[in-house]
Amino acid sequence: MSNYRNIDVTQLATAFKALAHPNRLNIYLQLLDCCTPGTACAVDEVQKCCAGDLGTNLDVAPSTLSHHIKELHQAGLLQTSRRGQHIDYWVDPEALETLRRFFATADQAG
Amino acid sequence: MSNYRNIDVTQLATAFKALAHPNRLNIYLQLLDCCTPGTACAVDEVQKCCAGDLGTNLDVAPSTLSHHIKELHQAGLLQTSRRGQHIDYWVDPEALETLRRFFATADQAG
DNA sequence: TCTATATTTCGATATATGTCGAATTATCGA
DNA sequence: TCGATAATTCGACATATATCGAAATATAGA
């Protein structure tokens, strides 16, 4: 059961766990809207996705925000890059593809 | 943020939470393999999906198994029907479709 | 009706998680 | 180099969750 139709079940559970918290799902959705998966927002674009921006509509302390971002990152859902004082985050396209594929195949025959 | 591209975000987080635990994910995967989503296994088929069967490869007490099944059911991921002493469970097709659709659209543009 | 089987509910307990504030690290600009 | 800003790490604490065993509920069959 550690593997299901060529999908790593442990990785799947880890991803679900990361996305299970409303604040973390919120962060992930923001990043989905912010940048095309696999790409950080260009600096000159209006949309930003550095840690501070992700917390503006979350009402949590910076340390809590950092904690949640770390969880998402450790689950493999986000990628990261420093840009000066800021740290940008964006959606890991492979992890997203794994999730998409799981539900796509699950939705087919039993 | 309670709605994202016509998908209920709260429902999404609830579903992820239910699937985040390895034992519950295991149960869900068994049901996906057991029966076509939306249908219970016919009684005369070899595959079964009553509560007891779902726990055979899980190594947890019956009460714990029941607890996990209840979580999946309350999250809207499973449907249920009593069959004599047994209670059958199967994958709710609409919930699965919601998840499939979320990742399908998320995987497209940002 | 009585017994066996399947499942759930309840109460207790250990562990995991979310949150904060304070302190720390990293970077930029003066 | 110093101060400001962004983000992380750490320690503490309250809450949530997973688990079990015992007891309760539901059903089938003798």
PDB file of N, CA, C and O (backbone and C1' of nucleotides) in Angstrom, chain A residues 17 21 23-24 61 63-64 67-68 82 85, chain C residues 16-22 25-28:
ATOM      1  N   LYS A  17      -1.913  16.230   4.248  1.00  0.00           N
ATOM      2  CA  LYS A  17      -1.743  16.772   5.593  1.00  0.00           C
ATOM      3  C   LYS A  17      -1.368  18.248   5.523  1.00  0.00           C
ATOM      4  O   LYS A  17      -1.879  19.072   6.285  1.00  0.00           O
ATOM      5  N   HIS A  21      -4.868  22.132   6.566  1.00  0.00           N
ATOM      6  CA  HIS A  21      -5.134  23.277   7.446  1.00  0.00           C
ATOM      7  C   HIS A  21      -5.613  24.470   6.621  1.00  0.00           C
ATOM      8  O   HIS A  21      -4.987  24.808   5.616  1.00  0.00           O
ATOM      9  N   ASN A  23      -5.393  27.653   6.863  1.00  0.00           N
ATOM     10  CA  ASN A  23      -4.406  28.689   6.572  1.00  0.00           C
ATOM     11  C   ASN A  23      -3.418  28.243   5.504  1.00  0.00           C
ATOM     12  O   ASN A  23      -3.030  29.025   4.636  1.00  0.00           O
ATOM     13  N   ARG A  24      -3.026  26.993   5.577  1.00  0.00           N
ATOM     14  CA  ARG A  24      -2.066  26.512   4.582  1.00  0.00           C
ATOM     15  C   ARG A  24      -2.721  26.360   3.217  1.00  0.00           C
ATOM     16  O   ARG A  24      -2.113  26.670   2.187  1.00  0.00           O
ATOM     17  N   ALA A  61       0.427  35.558  13.357  1.00  0.00           N
ATOM     18  CA  ALA A  61       1.738  36.146  13.620  1.00  0.00           C
ATOM     19  C   ALA A  61       2.726  35.701  12.547  1.00  0.00           C
ATOM     20  O   ALA A  61       2.561  34.634  11.953  1.00  0.00           O
ATOM     21  N   SER A  63       5.557  34.461  12.806  1.00  0.00           N
ATOM     22  CA  SER A  63       6.169  33.171  13.122  1.00  0.00           C
ATOM     23  C   SER A  63       5.232  32.014  12.754  1.00  0.00           C
ATOM     24  O   SER A  63       5.695  30.968  12.305  1.00  0.00           O
ATOM     25  N   THR A  64       3.953  32.241  12.921  1.00  0.00           N
ATOM     26  CA  THR A  64       2.978  31.214  12.555  1.00  0.00           C
ATOM     27  C   THR A  64       2.926  31.042  11.042  1.00  0.00           C
ATOM     28  O   THR A  64       2.907  29.920  10.522  1.00  0.00           O
ATOM     29  N   HIS A  67       5.851  29.148   9.946  1.00  0.00           N
ATOM     30  CA  HIS A  67       5.665  27.735  10.268  1.00  0.00           C
ATOM     31  C   HIS A  67       4.833  27.027   9.187  1.00  0.00           C
ATOM     32  O   HIS A  67       5.210  25.950   8.724  1.00  0.00           O
ATOM     33  N   HIS A  68       3.757  27.649   8.777  1.00  0.00           N
ATOM     34  CA  HIS A  68       2.880  27.021   7.787  1.00  0.00           C
ATOM     35  C   HIS A  68       3.562  26.902   6.428  1.00  0.00           C
ATOM     36  O   HIS A  68       3.433  25.887   5.736  1.00  0.00           O
ATOM     37  N   ARG A  82      15.380  33.048  -2.454  1.00  0.00           N
ATOM     38  CA  ARG A  82      15.555  34.352  -1.795  1.00  0.00           C
ATOM     39  C   ARG A  82      15.678  35.459  -2.841  1.00  0.00           C
ATOM     40  O   ARG A  82      16.339  35.276  -3.873  1.00  0.00           O
ATOM     41  N   GLN A  85      15.754  40.869   0.702  1.00  0.00           N
ATOM     42  CA  GLN A  85      15.198  40.633   2.031  1.00  0.00           C
ATOM     43  C   GLN A  85      14.018  39.662   1.992  1.00  0.00           C
ATOM     44  O   GLN A  85      13.659  39.084   2.995  1.00  0.00           O
TER      45      GLN A  85
ATOM     46  P    DA C  16       4.152  12.175  18.386  1.00  0.00           P
ATOM     47  O5'  DA C  16       3.140  13.203  17.714  1.00  0.00           O
ATOM     48  C5'  DA C  16       1.888  12.720  17.225  1.00  0.00           C
ATOM     49  C4'  DA C  16       1.111  13.863  16.603  1.00  0.00           C
ATOM     50  C3'  DA C  16       1.970  14.881  15.858  1.00  0.00           C
ATOM     51  O3'  DA C  16       1.238  15.253  14.688  1.00  0.00           O
ATOM     52  C1'  DA C  16       0.793  15.959  17.619  1.00  0.00           C
ATOM     53  P    DT C  17       1.867  16.332  13.680  1.00  0.00           P
ATOM     54  O5'  DT C  17       1.064  17.636  14.106  1.00  0.00           O
ATOM     55  C5'  DT C  17      -0.367  17.566  14.154  1.00  0.00           C
ATOM     56  C4'  DT C  17      -0.906  18.928  14.534  1.00  0.00           C
ATOM     57  C3'  DT C  17      -0.235  20.104  13.811  1.00  0.00           C
ATOM     58  O3'  DT C  17      -1.270  20.861  13.207  1.00  0.00           O
ATOM     59  C1'  DT C  17      -0.310  20.492  16.144  1.00  0.00           C
ATOM     60  P    DG C  18      -1.004  22.144  12.334  1.00  0.00           P
ATOM     61  O5'  DG C  18      -1.401  23.309  13.347  1.00  0.00           O
ATOM     62  C5'  DG C  18      -2.726  23.358  13.839  1.00  0.00           C
ATOM     63  C4'  DG C  18      -2.933  24.657  14.592  1.00  0.00           C
ATOM     64  C3'  DG C  18      -2.401  25.901  13.886  1.00  0.00           C
ATOM     65  O3'  DG C  18      -3.352  26.953  14.072  1.00  0.00           O
ATOM     66  C1'  DG C  18      -1.294  25.607  15.975  1.00  0.00           C
ATOM     67  P    DT C  19      -3.138  28.396  13.405  1.00  0.00           P
ATOM     68  O5'  DT C  19      -2.455  29.238  14.556  1.00  0.00           O
ATOM     69  C5'  DT C  19      -3.178  29.452  15.775  1.00  0.00           C
ATOM     70  C4'  DT C  19      -2.279  29.988  16.849  1.00  0.00           C
ATOM     71  C3'  DT C  19      -1.350  31.126  16.417  1.00  0.00           C
ATOM     72  O3'  DT C  19      -2.016  32.367  16.587  1.00  0.00           O
ATOM     73  C1'  DT C  19      -0.325  29.609  17.966  1.00  0.00           C
ATOM     74  P    DC C  20      -1.302  33.762  16.180  1.00  0.00           P
ATOM     75  O5'  DC C  20      -0.392  34.123  17.432  1.00  0.00           O
ATOM     76  C5'  DC C  20      -0.993  34.215  18.720  1.00  0.00           C
ATOM     77  C4'  DC C  20       0.081  34.263  19.783  1.00  0.00           C
ATOM     78  C3'  DC C  20       1.105  35.372  19.547  1.00  0.00           C
ATOM     79  O3'  DC C  20       0.855  36.450  20.424  1.00  0.00           O
ATOM     80  C1'  DC C  20       2.145  33.264  20.141  1.00  0.00           C
ATOM     81  P    DG C  21       1.588  37.851  20.187  1.00  0.00           P
ATOM     82  O5'  DG C  21       2.916  37.702  21.057  1.00  0.00           O
ATOM     83  C5'  DG C  21       2.829  37.290  22.418  1.00  0.00           C
ATOM     84  C4'  DG C  21       4.235  37.133  22.974  1.00  0.00           C
ATOM     85  C3'  DG C  21       5.172  38.299  22.676  1.00  0.00           C
ATOM     86  O3'  DG C  21       6.044  38.468  23.789  1.00  0.00           O
ATOM     87  C1'  DG C  21       6.040  36.329  21.702  1.00  0.00           C
ATOM     88  P    DA C  22       7.061  39.711  23.825  1.00  0.00           P
ATOM     89  O5'  DA C  22       8.491  39.006  23.790  1.00  0.00           O
ATOM     90  C5'  DA C  22       8.717  37.867  24.638  1.00  0.00           C
ATOM     91  C4'  DA C  22      10.071  37.272  24.326  1.00  0.00           C
ATOM     92  C3'  DA C  22      11.170  38.296  24.027  1.00  0.00           C
ATOM     93  O3'  DA C  22      12.379  37.881  24.646  1.00  0.00           O
ATOM     94  C1'  DA C  22      10.914  36.830  22.183  1.00  0.00           C
ATOM     95  P    DT C  25      22.001  33.906  15.701  1.00  0.00           P
ATOM     96  O5'  DT C  25      21.523  34.064  14.189  1.00  0.00           O
ATOM     97  C5'  DT C  25      20.814  33.001  13.558  1.00  0.00           C
ATOM     98  C4'  DT C  25      20.380  33.428  12.178  1.00  0.00           C
ATOM     99  C3'  DT C  25      21.489  34.041  11.313  1.00  0.00           C
ATOM    100  O3'  DT C  25      21.488  33.393  10.054  1.00  0.00           O
ATOM    101  C1'  DT C  25      19.595  35.442  11.336  1.00  0.00           C
ATOM    102  P    DA C  26      22.610  33.706   8.946  1.00  0.00           P
ATOM    103  O5'  DA C  26      21.838  34.685   7.957  1.00  0.00           O
ATOM    104  C5'  DA C  26      20.632  34.249   7.353  1.00  0.00           C
ATOM    105  C4'  DA C  26      20.111  35.328   6.428  1.00  0.00           C
ATOM    106  C3'  DA C  26      21.201  36.043   5.615  1.00  0.00           C
ATOM    107  O3'  DA C  26      20.768  36.122   4.269  1.00  0.00           O
ATOM    108  C1'  DA C  26      19.888  37.622   6.792  1.00  0.00           C
ATOM    109  P    DT C  27      21.798  36.524   3.125  1.00  0.00           P
ATOM    110  O5'  DT C  27      21.289  37.990   2.726  1.00  0.00           O
ATOM    111  C5'  DT C  27      19.946  38.153   2.321  1.00  0.00           C
ATOM    112  C4'  DT C  27      19.563  39.611   2.396  1.00  0.00           C
ATOM    113  C3'  DT C  27      20.530  40.557   1.660  1.00  0.00           C
ATOM    114  O3'  DT C  27      19.857  41.042   0.512  1.00  0.00           O
ATOM    115  C1'  DT C  27      19.776  41.435   3.742  1.00  0.00           C
ATOM    116  P    DC C  28      20.603  41.947  -0.572  1.00  0.00           P
ATOM    117  O5'  DC C  28      20.087  43.422  -0.233  1.00  0.00           O
ATOM    118  C5'  DC C  28      18.683  43.638  -0.128  1.00  0.00           C
ATOM    119  C4'  DC C  28      18.441  44.988   0.533  1.00  0.00           C
ATOM    120  C3'  DC C  28      19.216  46.135  -0.129  1.00  0.00           C
ATOM    121  O3'  DC C  28      18.282  47.104  -0.579  1.00  0.00           O
ATOM    122  C1'  DC C  28      19.448  46.159   2.259  1.00  0.00           C
TER     123       DC C  28
END
